[in-house]
Amino acid sequence: MPRAHVIGLGKSGVAAARLLKREGWEVELGDRNTSPDLLQQQQELAAEQIAVKLGYSLELDPSDLPQLIVVSPGVPWDIPPLLSAREMGIETIGEMELAWRHLRSIPWVGVTGTNGKTTTTSLIAAIFQTAGLNAPACGNIGYAACEVALSLERNGGQGEGESGGETPIQNPKSKIQNPKSKIQNPKSKIQNQIDWVIAELSSYQIESSPSVAPRIGIWTTFTPDHLSRHKTLENYYNIKAHLLQQSQLQVFNGDDPYLRQVGQKYWSSAYWTSIAGKDSLLNSKGYYIEGGWVLETKGGASSEDERIVEASTLRMVGEHNLQNLLMSVAAARLAGIDKDAIARAVREFPGVTHRLEHICTWEGIDFINDSKATNYDAAEVGLASVKSPLILIAGGEAKAGDDTGFLAKIKAKAAFVLLIGNAAPAFAQRLQQEGYYSYEIVQTMDRAVSRSAELAKQYQAPVVLLSPACASFDQYANFEQRGDHFRQLCLDICRLG
């Protein structure tokens, strides 16, 4: 029996382990962490004959090597054990690559970018589903891609290498469950007949999944991020460009300065978008906004541009969301979806949790959760998208990047800034350097939210905005947990007054 080692006991790693086990592999799953929850998962997976090693980092014994190593997205691709494994000829792939090998007969929409990919992926999935297509969102959001592969029937499935029986899909946020129990995602259930896969792909997932080749590839934005992992901007660009090069059809955000700069030279045959009108498109085919409408132009003198949906139908604020709308409409039209389904889906789309999510209103003050803004560019967009003057909560675990635009937007729109987490002292110093002194270091989210309510009344600020410009790992497991904590604290204020 061939043996595989899976690194990481998150939802991607568990789904990969289950998929491999179903395909007849002897599976070992390792995670360097340990906790009561992980111990419980270890026991549950042991019942499925999947061995789990906790507090463990991969060690390669030349006398007992696995034939395959599968890496979860959060694991750096260049750590010494993985470099050694590749040198020794052990096939080493990402969880997304494993899923692709089982789902490649199904058309994919692959969405990547520094910012905007979650909203775009979610809206695309909503449009496709409104059109009656079974099109689960997966990858960096929603299901792990291998969970989608597991959902296919073992007999008569669409992917490669399926074998018999029904494998239910669990809620991605739930704990590990026995695979024999029928567990549904409360929002949607993946059916065995899948029409499209809508995948959000981070740079981490792309670099470890070289074969993934979507029918439609979308690139939302490009700014410096994850450079501590990818080292150079050129390397970061090349990783994302690989996904688009693999795609049959490419869609680009034509309002992104960097993508626009490289567009004419490298991506002249792509579909481009622009919220600034038809004259701003980089070529003769694409999607743009004019007169309050999203329009489609197919190029050519004889074809007339077609109105698709009113831009105001989208309930999400900010120019960046109009860009996301254009790319989502482009994907839908390239997939053959009609205008009525697009309009209905856009009108009903509620937005994305943790991205400019309106939590509640208390005494005329809107509390907005933008916890997903984990870098300067995303936080700058958040600041630009809401009313001012505002009370900003920022900080966490700092990332490398250019904070110039973010700081300028703070000076223009923020009445006061509350700083949390490890980055608070450095943020305070940068604000002082920019001549901005209306800040306070409060360290924790509890103190930040209670203080923000006081300051919003004092400054007559209509908005309290959590837009951290930082990762969350100094105080939380992830940005979702941080946003959930913020939401609960805000709801407590709104309920109790």
CSV table of C-alpha atoms in Angstrom, one decimal:
chain,number,residue,atom,x,y,z
A,1,MET,CA,0.0,0.0,0.0
A,2,PRO,CA,1.5,3.4,-1.0
A,3,ARG,CA,2.1,5.8,1.9
A,4,ALA,CA,1.4,9.5,2.0
A,5,HIS,CA,2.3,12.1,4.6
A,6,VAL,CA,0.0,15.2,5.0
A,7,ILE,CA,1.4,18.3,6.8
A,8,GLY,CA,-1.2,20.4,8.7
A,9,LEU,CA,-4.3,19.4,10.7
A,10,GLY,CA,-6.5,22.2,9.3
A,11,LYS,CA,-9.5,21.6,7.1
A,12,SER,CA,-7.3,21.4,4.0
A,13,GLY,CA,-5.0,18.8,5.6
A,14,VAL,CA,-7.9,16.7,7.0
A,15,ALA,CA,-9.7,16.7,3.6
A,16,ALA,CA,-6.5,15.7,1.8
A,17,ALA,CA,-5.9,12.9,4.2
A,18,ARG,CA,-9.5,11.6,3.8
A,19,LEU,CA,-9.3,11.8,0.0
A,20,LEU,CA,-6.0,9.9,0.0
A,21,LYS,CA,-7.4,7.3,2.4
A,22,ARG,CA,-10.4,6.8,0.1
A,23,GLU,CA,-8.1,6.2,-2.8
A,24,GLY,CA,-6.3,3.4,-1.0
A,25,TRP,CA,-3.3,5.2,0.5
A,26,GLU,CA,-1.9,4.6,3.9
A,27,VAL,CA,-2.1,8.1,5.4
A,28,GLU,CA,-0.2,9.8,8.2
A,29,LEU,CA,-1.1,13.4,9.1
A,30,GLY,CA,1.4,15.5,11.1
A,31,ASP,CA,1.0,18.9,12.9
A,32,ARG,CA,3.6,20.7,14.9
A,33,ASN,CA,1.0,22.0,17.4
A,34,THR,CA,-1.0,20.2,20.1
A,35,SER,CA,-4.1,21.2,22.0
A,36,PRO,CA,-7.2,19.5,23.5
A,37,ASP,CA,-9.1,20.1,20.2
A,38,LEU,CA,-6.3,18.6,18.1
A,39,LEU,CA,-6.2,15.6,20.5
A,40,GLN,CA,-9.9,15.0,19.9
A,41,GLN,CA,-9.4,15.2,16.2
A,42,GLN,CA,-6.5,12.8,16.5
A,43,GLN,CA,-8.8,10.3,18.1
A,44,GLU,CA,-11.6,10.8,15.6
A,45,LEU,CA,-9.3,10.4,12.6
A,46,ALA,CA,-7.7,7.3,14.2
A,47,ALA,CA,-11.2,5.7,13.9
A,48,GLU,CA,-10.9,6.3,10.2
A,49,GLN,CA,-7.5,4.6,10.1
A,50,ILE,CA,-5.7,7.9,9.6
A,51,ALA,CA,-2.7,8.2,11.9
A,52,VAL,CA,-2.1,11.7,13.4
A,53,LYS,CA,1.1,12.9,14.9
A,54,LEU,CA,0.9,16.0,17.1
A,55,GLY,CA,3.8,18.2,18.1
A,56,TYR,CA,5.5,16.7,15.1
A,57,SER,CA,7.6,18.2,12.3
A,58,LEU,CA,8.3,16.1,9.2
A,59,GLU,CA,11.4,13.9,9.5
A,60,LEU,CA,12.6,11.9,6.5
A,61,ASP,CA,13.9,8.5,7.3
A,62,PRO,CA,15.8,7.1,4.2
A,63,SER,CA,14.7,3.6,5.1
A,64,ASP,CA,11.0,4.5,5.3
A,65,LEU,CA,10.1,7.3,3.0
A,66,PRO,CA,6.6,8.2,1.9
A,67,GLN,CA,5.8,8.2,-1.8
A,68,LEU,CA,3.8,11.4,-1.5
A,69,ILE,CA,3.8,14.5,0.7
A,70,VAL,CA,0.8,16.9,0.7
A,71,VAL,CA,1.2,20.3,2.1
A,72,SER,CA,-1.5,22.5,3.6
A,73,PRO,CA,-1.6,26.2,2.4
A,74,GLY,CA,-0.1,27.7,5.5
A,75,VAL,CA,3.1,25.6,5.4
A,76,PRO,CA,6.0,27.4,3.7
A,77,TRP,CA,7.0,25.7,0.5
A,78,ASP,CA,10.8,26.1,1.1
A,79,ILE,CA,11.2,24.7,4.6
A,80,PRO,CA,14.2,22.2,4.8
A,81,PRO,CA,12.2,19.0,5.0
A,82,LEU,CA,10.3,19.9,1.8
A,83,LEU,CA,13.4,20.9,0.0
A,84,SER,CA,15.0,17.6,1.1
A,85,ALA,CA,12.0,15.7,0.0
A,86,ARG,CA,12.1,17.1,-3.5
A,87,GLU,CA,15.8,16.5,-3.7
A,88,MET,CA,15.1,12.9,-2.8
A,89,GLY,CA,12.5,12.5,-5.6
A,90,ILE,CA,9.5,12.4,-3.3
A,91,GLU,CA,6.5,13.9,-5.0
A,92,THR,CA,5.5,17.0,-3.0
A,93,ILE,CA,2.3,18.8,-3.8
A,94,GLY,CA,-0.2,21.2,-2.2
A,95,GLU,CA,-3.7,20.2,-1.2
A,96,MET,CA,-5.1,22.2,-4.1
A,97,GLU,CA,-3.0,20.2,-6.6
A,98,LEU,CA,-4.4,16.9,-5.1
A,99,ALA,CA,-7.9,18.2,-5.5
A,100,TRP,CA,-7.3,19.3,-9.1
A,101,ARG,CA,-6.2,15.8,-10.0
A,102,HIS,CA,-9.7,14.6,-9.0
A,103,LEU,CA,-11.7,17.6,-10.3
A,104,ARG,CA,-9.9,18.5,-13.5
A,105,SER,CA,-12.7,17.3,-15.8
A,106,ILE,CA,-14.9,20.0,-14.3
A,107,PRO,CA,-14.4,23.6,-15.4
A,108,TRP,CA,-12.9,25.9,-12.8
A,109,VAL,CA,-12.9,29.6,-12.1
A,110,GLY,CA,-9.7,30.5,-10.4
A,111,VAL,CA,-9.5,33.8,-8.5
A,112,THR,CA,-6.2,35.2,-7.2
A,113,GLY,CA,-5.0,38.7,-6.2
A,114,THR,CA,-3.6,40.5,-3.2
A,115,ASN,CA,-6.9,42.0,-2.2
A,116,GLY,CA,-10.5,41.5,-3.4
A,117,LYS,CA,-10.3,37.8,-4.2
A,118,THR,CA,-12.7,36.7,-1.4
A,119,THR,CA,-15.5,39.1,-2.4
A,120,THR,CA,-15.0,38.3,-6.1
A,121,THR,CA,-15.0,34.5,-5.4
A,122,SER,CA,-18.1,34.8,-3.2
A,123,LEU,CA,-20.0,36.9,-5.7
A,124,ILE,CA,-19.1,34.6,-8.7
A,125,ALA,CA,-20.3,31.6,-6.7
A,126,ALA,CA,-23.5,33.4,-5.9
A,127,ILE,CA,-24.1,34.3,-9.5
A,128,PHE,CA,-23.4,30.8,-10.8
A,129,GLN,CA,-25.6,29.2,-8.1
A,130,THR,CA,-28.5,31.7,-8.8
A,131,ALA,CA,-28.2,30.5,-12.4
A,132,GLY,CA,-29.0,27.0,-11.2
A,133,LEU,CA,-25.4,25.7,-11.4
A,134,ASN,CA,-23.9,23.6,-8.7
A,135,ALA,CA,-20.8,25.7,-8.2
A,136,PRO,CA,-19.2,25.4,-4.7
A,137,ALA,CA,-16.8,28.0,-3.5
A,138,CYS,CA,-13.6,26.5,-2.2
A,139,GLY,CA,-9.9,26.9,-1.6
A,140,ASN,CA,-8.9,29.9,0.4
A,141,ILE,CA,-12.6,30.3,1.5
A,142,GLY,CA,-15.5,28.0,2.0
A,143,TYR,CA,-14.7,24.3,1.5
A,144,ALA,CA,-11.2,22.9,1.2
A,145,ALA,CA,-10.8,21.9,-2.4
A,146,CYS,CA,-10.3,18.3,-1.4
A,147,GLU,CA,-13.7,18.4,0.4
A,148,VAL,CA,-15.3,19.1,-3.0
A,149,ALA,CA,-13.4,16.2,-4.5
A,150,LEU,CA,-14.7,14.0,-1.6
A,151,SER,CA,-18.2,14.9,-2.4
A,152,LEU,CA,-18.2,13.1,-5.8
A,153,GLU,CA,-19.8,9.7,-5.9
A,154,ARG,CA,-17.3,7.0,-6.1
A,155,ASN,CA,-19.1,5.3,-9.0
A,156,GLY,CA,-19.9,7.5,-12.0
A,157,GLY,CA,-18.2,10.6,-10.5
A,158,GLN,CA,-16.8,13.3,-12.7
A,159,GLY,CA,-13.2,13.3,-11.5
A,160,GLU,CA,-10.3,10.9,-11.9
A,161,GLY,CA,-9.7,8.0,-9.6
A,162,GLU,CA,-13.0,7.9,-7.8
A,163,SER,CA,-14.1,4.7,-6.0
A,164,GLY,CA,-17.5,3.8,-4.6
A,165,GLY,CA,-19.9,5.2,-2.0
A,166,GLU,CA,-21.2,8.5,-0.9
A,167,THR,CA,-18.9,10.8,1.0
A,168,PRO,CA,-20.7,13.7,2.7
A,169,ILE,CA,-19.2,17.2,3.0
A,170,GLN,CA,-18.9,18.7,6.4
A,171,ASN,CA,-19.3,22.3,7.4
A,172,PRO,CA,-15.8,23.8,6.9
A,173,LYS,CA,-16.1,25.5,10.3
A,174,SER,CA,-17.2,22.4,12.2
A,175,LYS,CA,-15.0,19.9,14.0
A,176,ILE,CA,-13.8,16.7,12.4
A,177,GLN,CA,-16.7,14.3,12.1
A,178,ASN,CA,-17.1,10.6,11.4
A,179,PRO,CA,-17.3,10.3,7.6
A,180,LYS,CA,-20.1,7.9,7.8
A,181,SER,CA,-22.4,10.5,9.2
A,182,LYS,CA,-24.2,12.8,6.8
A,183,ILE,CA,-23.1,16.3,7.6
A,184,GLN,CA,-24.3,19.3,5.7
A,185,ASN,CA,-22.9,22.8,5.4
A,186,PRO,CA,-25.8,24.9,6.8
A,187,LYS,CA,-25.6,27.3,3.9
A,188,SER,CA,-25.3,24.8,1.0
A,189,LYS,CA,-24.7,21.2,0.3
A,190,ILE,CA,-22.3,20.1,-2.3
A,191,GLN,CA,-24.1,17.7,-4.7
A,192,ASN,CA,-22.4,14.9,-6.4
A,193,GLN,CA,-23.0,16.5,-9.8
A,194,ILE,CA,-20.7,19.5,-9.9
A,195,ASP,CA,-21.0,22.0,-12.8
A,196,TRP,CA,-18.2,24.4,-11.9
A,197,VAL,CA,-15.6,24.8,-9.2
A,198,ILE,CA,-15.1,28.4,-8.0
A,199,ALA,CA,-11.7,28.5,-6.3
A,200,GLU,CA,-10.0,31.3,-4.4
A,201,LEU,CA,-6.3,30.7,-4.7
A,202,SER,CA,-3.7,32.4,-2.5
A,203,SER,CA,-0.1,32.6,-3.7
A,204,TYR,CA,0.7,29.8,-1.1
A,205,GLN,CA,-1.7,27.5,-2.9
A,206,ILE,CA,-0.6,28.4,-6.4
A,207,GLU,CA,3.1,27.8,-5.8
A,208,SER,CA,2.4,24.2,-4.5
A,209,SER,CA,-0.1,23.4,-7.2
A,210,PRO,CA,1.6,23.8,-10.6
A,211,SER,CA,-0.9,21.8,-12.7
A,212,VAL,CA,-4.1,23.8,-11.7
A,213,ALA,CA,-5.5,25.2,-15.0
A,214,PRO,CA,-8.8,27.0,-14.7
A,215,ARG,CA,-11.2,27.5,-17.6
A,216,ILE,CA,-11.4,31.2,-16.4
A,217,GLY,CA,-8.6,32.8,-14.4
A,218,ILE,CA,-9.1,36.2,-12.6
A,219,TRP,CA,-6.5,38.5,-11.2
A,220,THR,CA,-8.1,41.1,-8.8
A,221,THR,CA,-5.2,43.3,-7.6
A,222,PHE,CA,-1.4,43.2,-7.1
A,223,THR,CA,0.5,45.0,-4.3
A,224,PRO,CA,3.4,43.9,-2.1
A,225,ASP,CA,2.3,41.2,0.4
A,226,HIS,CA,3.6,38.0,1.9
A,227,LEU,CA,7.2,39.1,1.0
A,228,SER,CA,8.5,37.5,4.2
A,229,ARG,CA,7.6,34.2,2.5
A,230,HIS,CA,8.1,35.0,-1.2
A,231,LYS,CA,11.2,37.2,-0.7
A,232,THR,CA,10.8,39.5,-3.7
A,233,LEU,CA,8.0,41.2,-5.5
A,234,GLU,CA,9.1,39.6,-8.8
A,235,ASN,CA,8.7,36.1,-7.2
A,236,TYR,CA,5.3,37.0,-5.8
A,237,TYR,CA,4.2,38.3,-9.2
A,238,ASN,CA,5.5,35.2,-11.0
A,239,ILE,CA,3.6,32.9,-8.7
A,240,LYS,CA,0.3,34.6,-9.4
A,241,ALA,CA,1.0,35.0,-13.1
A,242,HIS,CA,1.5,31.2,-13.4
A,243,LEU,CA,-2.2,30.7,-12.6
A,244,LEU,CA,-3.3,33.1,-15.3
A,245,GLN,CA,-0.9,31.6,-17.8
A,246,GLN,CA,-2.5,28.2,-17.1
A,247,SER,CA,-6.0,29.6,-17.6
A,248,GLN,CA,-7.8,29.3,-20.9
A,249,LEU,CA,-9.5,32.7,-20.5
A,250,GLN,CA,-8.0,35.6,-18.4
A,251,VAL,CA,-9.8,38.5,-16.7
A,252,PHE,CA,-7.9,41.4,-15.1
A,253,ASN,CA,-8.7,44.4,-13.0
A,254,GLY,CA,-7.7,47.2,-15.4
A,255,ASP,CA,-7.9,49.8,-12.6
A,256,ASP,CA,-5.0,48.2,-10.7
A,257,PRO,CA,-1.9,50.3,-11.4
A,258,TYR,CA,0.6,47.4,-11.4
A,259,LEU,CA,-1.6,45.1,-13.5
A,260,ARG,CA,-2.3,47.9,-15.9
A,261,GLN,CA,1.4,48.6,-16.3
A,262,VAL,CA,2.3,45.0,-17.3
A,263,GLY,CA,-1.0,44.4,-19.2
A,264,GLN,CA,-0.2,45.7,-22.7
A,265,LYS,CA,3.1,43.7,-22.8
A,266,TYR,CA,2.1,40.4,-21.2
A,267,TRP,CA,-1.7,40.1,-21.2
A,268,SER,CA,-2.9,41.8,-24.4
A,269,SER,CA,-5.4,39.0,-25.2
A,270,ALA,CA,-7.1,39.1,-21.8
A,271,TYR,CA,-10.4,40.5,-20.9
A,272,TRP,CA,-10.0,43.8,-19.0
A,273,THR,CA,-12.3,45.7,-16.7
A,274,SER,CA,-12.6,49.3,-15.6
A,275,ILE,CA,-14.9,51.4,-13.5
A,276,ALA,CA,-13.7,54.4,-15.4
A,277,GLY,CA,-15.5,53.7,-18.7
A,278,LYS,CA,-14.9,52.1,-22.0
A,279,ASP,CA,-12.0,54.4,-22.9
A,280,SER,CA,-10.1,53.1,-20.0
A,281,LEU,CA,-10.1,49.4,-21.2
A,282,LEU,CA,-6.7,48.1,-22.3
A,283,ASN,CA,-8.1,46.4,-25.3
A,284,SER,CA,-11.3,46.0,-27.4
A,285,LYS,CA,-13.0,43.3,-25.3
A,286,GLY,CA,-13.9,43.6,-21.6
A,287,TYR,CA,-16.4,45.0,-19.0
A,288,TYR,CA,-16.8,48.5,-17.9
A,289,ILE,CA,-19.1,50.9,-16.1
A,290,GLU,CA,-20.7,53.9,-17.8
A,291,GLY,CA,-23.9,55.7,-17.0
A,292,GLY,CA,-24.4,53.6,-13.9
A,293,TRP,CA,-24.4,50.3,-15.8
A,294,VAL,CA,-22.0,47.4,-16.2
A,295,LEU,CA,-21.5,47.0,-19.9
A,296,GLU,CA,-19.9,44.2,-22.0
A,297,THR,CA,-17.9,44.9,-25.1
A,298,LYS,CA,-16.9,42.1,-27.4
A,299,GLY,CA,-14.7,44.2,-29.7
A,300,GLY,CA,-15.2,44.6,-33.4
A,301,ALA,CA,-16.9,47.4,-35.3
A,302,SER,CA,-20.2,45.5,-35.9
A,303,SER,CA,-20.9,44.5,-32.3
A,304,GLU,CA,-22.9,46.7,-30.0
A,305,ASP,CA,-22.0,46.9,-26.3
A,306,GLU,CA,-24.5,45.2,-24.0
A,307,ARG,CA,-25.9,46.4,-20.7
A,308,ILE,CA,-25.7,43.6,-18.1
A,309,VAL,CA,-26.7,45.0,-14.7
A,310,GLU,CA,-27.0,48.3,-12.9
A,311,ALA,CA,-24.0,48.9,-10.8
A,312,SER,CA,-26.1,50.4,-8.0
A,313,THR,CA,-27.7,47.0,-7.5
A,314,LEU,CA,-24.7,45.9,-5.5
A,315,ARG,CA,-25.2,46.8,-1.9
A,316,MET,CA,-21.5,46.8,-0.9
A,317,VAL,CA,-19.8,50.2,-0.6
A,318,GLY,CA,-16.6,51.4,-2.2
A,319,GLU,CA,-15.1,51.6,-5.7
A,320,HIS,CA,-13.1,48.4,-5.1
A,321,ASN,CA,-16.4,46.5,-4.9
A,322,LEU,CA,-17.4,47.9,-8.2
A,323,GLN,CA,-14.2,46.4,-9.6
A,324,ASN,CA,-15.1,43.1,-7.9
A,325,LEU,CA,-18.5,43.3,-9.5
A,326,LEU,CA,-17.0,43.8,-13.0
A,327,MET,CA,-14.7,40.8,-12.7
A,328,SER,CA,-17.6,38.7,-11.3
A,329,VAL,CA,-19.8,39.7,-14.2
A,330,ALA,CA,-17.0,38.9,-16.6
A,331,ALA,CA,-16.7,35.4,-15.2
A,332,ALA,CA,-20.4,34.8,-15.4
A,333,ARG,CA,-20.7,36.0,-19.0
A,334,LEU,CA,-17.7,34.0,-20.2
A,335,ALA,CA,-19.4,31.0,-18.6
A,336,GLY,CA,-22.6,31.7,-20.6
A,337,ILE,CA,-24.8,32.9,-17.7
A,338,ASP,CA,-27.7,35.2,-18.7
A,339,LYS,CA,-28.3,38.7,-17.6
A,340,ASP,CA,-31.4,38.0,-15.5
A,341,ALA,CA,-29.5,35.5,-13.3
A,342,ILE,CA,-26.7,38.0,-12.8
A,343,ALA,CA,-28.9,40.8,-11.9
A,344,ARG,CA,-30.9,38.7,-9.4
A,345,ALA,CA,-27.7,37.4,-7.7
A,346,VAL,CA,-26.1,40.8,-7.5
A,347,ARG,CA,-29.2,42.3,-6.0
A,348,GLU,CA,-29.4,39.6,-3.3
A,349,PHE,CA,-25.7,39.3,-2.5
A,350,PRO,CA,-25.2,40.2,1.2
A,351,GLY,CA,-21.5,40.8,1.1
A,352,VAL,CA,-18.6,39.0,2.7
A,353,THR,CA,-18.1,38.4,6.4
A,354,HIS,CA,-15.1,40.4,7.9
A,355,ARG,CA,-14.8,42.6,4.8
A,356,LEU,CA,-16.5,46.0,5.5
A,357,GLU,CA,-19.3,44.0,7.3
A,358,HIS,CA,-21.8,46.2,9.0
A,359,ILE,CA,-22.4,44.9,12.5
A,360,CYS,CA,-24.9,47.2,14.1
A,361,THR,CA,-25.8,50.8,14.7
A,362,TRP,CA,-25.8,52.3,18.1
A,363,GLU,CA,-27.0,55.9,18.7
A,364,GLY,CA,-26.3,56.7,15.1
A,365,ILE,CA,-22.8,55.1,15.0
A,366,ASP,CA,-22.2,52.3,12.6
A,367,PHE,CA,-19.8,49.6,13.8
A,368,ILE,CA,-18.0,48.0,10.8
A,369,ASN,CA,-15.9,44.9,10.8
A,370,ASP,CA,-13.0,44.9,8.3
A,371,SER,CA,-10.9,42.3,10.0
A,372,LYS,CA,-9.9,40.8,6.7
A,373,ALA,CA,-7.9,43.9,5.9
A,374,THR,CA,-4.6,42.3,6.9
A,375,ASN,CA,-2.3,44.6,5.0
A,376,TYR,CA,-1.9,48.4,4.4
A,377,ASP,CA,-3.5,48.4,1.0
A,378,ALA,CA,-6.6,46.6,2.1
A,379,ALA,CA,-7.0,48.8,5.2
A,380,GLU,CA,-6.6,51.9,3.1
A,381,VAL,CA,-9.5,50.7,0.9
A,382,GLY,CA,-11.5,50.1,4.0
A,383,LEU,CA,-10.9,53.7,5.2
A,384,ALA,CA,-11.8,55.1,1.8
A,385,SER,CA,-15.0,53.2,1.7
A,386,VAL,CA,-16.8,54.5,4.8
A,387,LYS,CA,-18.1,57.9,6.1
A,388,SER,CA,-15.8,60.2,8.0
A,389,PRO,CA,-14.8,61.3,10.6
A,390,LEU,CA,-14.3,57.8,11.9
A,391,ILE,CA,-12.8,56.0,14.8
A,392,LEU,CA,-10.3,53.5,13.6
A,393,ILE,CA,-9.1,50.3,15.4
A,394,ALA,CA,-5.9,49.1,13.9
A,395,GLY,CA,-2.9,46.9,14.8
A,396,GLY,CA,-2.0,43.2,15.4
A,397,GLU,CA,1.0,41.4,14.0
A,398,ALA,CA,2.7,43.8,11.6
A,399,LYS,CA,3.5,42.9,8.0
A,400,ALA,CA,6.1,44.3,5.7
A,401,GLY,CA,4.8,46.9,3.2
A,402,ASP,CA,4.4,50.5,2.2
A,403,ASP,CA,2.2,52.3,4.8
A,404,THR,CA,2.3,55.7,3.0
A,405,GLY,CA,-1.2,55.6,1.5
A,406,PHE,CA,-2.7,54.0,4.7
A,407,LEU,CA,-1.3,56.8,6.9
A,408,ALA,CA,-2.4,59.5,4.5
A,409,LYS,CA,-5.9,58.1,4.6
A,410,ILE,CA,-5.9,58.0,8.4
A,411,LYS,CA,-4.9,61.7,8.5
A,412,ALA,CA,-7.7,62.5,6.0
A,413,LYS,CA,-10.5,60.5,7.5
A,414,ALA,CA,-9.8,59.3,11.1
A,415,ALA,CA,-10.8,61.5,14.1
A,416,PHE,CA,-9.0,59.1,16.4
A,417,VAL,CA,-7.0,55.8,16.2
A,418,LEU,CA,-7.0,53.0,18.8
A,419,LEU,CA,-4.0,50.7,18.5
A,420,ILE,CA,-4.0,47.0,19.5
A,421,GLY,CA,-1.6,44.1,19.5
A,422,ASN,CA,2.2,43.8,19.0
A,423,ALA,CA,2.3,46.5,16.3
A,424,ALA,CA,0.8,49.2,18.5
A,425,PRO,CA,4.1,50.9,19.6
A,426,ALA,CA,5.5,50.9,16.0
A,427,PHE,CA,2.2,52.2,14.6
A,428,ALA,CA,2.2,55.0,17.3
A,429,GLN,CA,5.7,56.0,16.3
A,430,ARG,CA,4.8,56.1,12.6
A,431,LEU,CA,1.7,58.3,13.3
A,432,GLN,CA,3.9,60.7,15.3
A,433,GLN,CA,6.4,60.9,12.4
A,434,GLU,CA,3.5,61.9,10.2
A,435,GLY,CA,2.4,64.6,12.6
A,436,TYR,CA,-0.7,62.7,13.8
A,437,TYR,CA,-1.2,62.5,17.6
A,438,SER,CA,-4.9,61.6,18.0
A,439,TYR,CA,-4.2,58.0,19.0
A,440,GLU,CA,-4.2,55.8,22.1
A,441,ILE,CA,-2.5,52.4,22.7
A,442,VAL,CA,-5.2,50.1,24.2
A,443,GLN,CA,-3.7,46.7,23.3
A,444,THR,CA,-6.8,44.6,23.5
A,445,MET,CA,-10.0,44.4,21.4
A,446,ASP,CA,-12.2,44.6,24.5
A,447,ARG,CA,-10.7,47.9,25.5
A,448,ALA,CA,-10.7,49.2,21.9
A,449,VAL,CA,-14.4,48.6,21.3
A,450,SER,CA,-15.5,50.1,24.6
A,451,ARG,CA,-13.3,53.1,24.1
A,452,SER,CA,-14.4,53.5,20.5
A,453,ALA,CA,-18.0,54.0,21.6
A,454,GLU,CA,-16.9,56.8,23.9
A,455,LEU,CA,-14.7,58.5,21.3
A,456,ALA,CA,-17.4,58.2,18.6
A,457,LYS,CA,-19.8,60.2,20.7
A,458,GLN,CA,-17.1,62.7,21.7
A,459,TYR,CA,-16.0,63.4,18.1
A,460,GLN,CA,-19.5,62.9,16.6
A,461,ALA,CA,-18.0,60.2,14.4
A,462,PRO,CA,-20.6,58.2,12.4
A,463,VAL,CA,-18.4,55.1,12.1
A,464,VAL,CA,-16.3,52.8,14.2
A,465,LEU,CA,-14.1,50.8,11.8
A,466,LEU,CA,-11.9,47.8,12.6
A,467,SER,CA,-9.5,47.7,9.7
A,468,PRO,CA,-6.3,46.4,11.3
A,469,ALA,CA,-3.7,46.6,8.4
A,470,CYS,CA,-2.1,43.6,10.3
A,471,ALA,CA,-2.2,39.9,10.6
A,472,SER,CA,-4.0,38.6,13.7
A,473,PHE,CA,-1.6,35.9,14.9
A,474,ASP,CA,-0.3,37.8,17.9
A,475,GLN,CA,-3.7,37.6,19.7
A,476,TYR,CA,-6.0,35.3,17.6
A,477,ALA,CA,-5.8,32.1,15.6
A,478,ASN,CA,-6.9,34.0,12.4
A,479,PHE,CA,-8.6,37.2,11.1
A,480,GLU,CA,-12.0,35.4,11.4
A,481,GLN,CA,-11.6,34.9,15.1
A,482,ARG,CA,-10.5,38.5,15.5
A,483,GLY,CA,-13.5,39.7,13.5
A,484,ASP,CA,-15.9,37.5,15.4
A,485,HIS,CA,-14.6,38.9,18.7
A,486,PHE,CA,-15.1,42.4,17.5
A,487,ARG,CA,-18.6,41.6,16.3
A,488,GLN,CA,-19.6,40.1,19.6
A,489,LEU,CA,-18.3,43.2,21.5
A,490,CYS,CA,-20.2,45.5,19.2
A,491,LEU,CA,-23.4,43.6,19.5
A,492,ASP,CA,-23.1,43.7,23.3
A,493,ILE,CA,-22.9,47.5,23.1
A,494,CYS,CA,-25.8,47.8,20.7
A,495,ARG,CA,-28.0,45.5,22.8
A,496,LEU,CA,-27.1,46.9,26.2
A,497,GLY,CA,-26.7,50.6,25.1
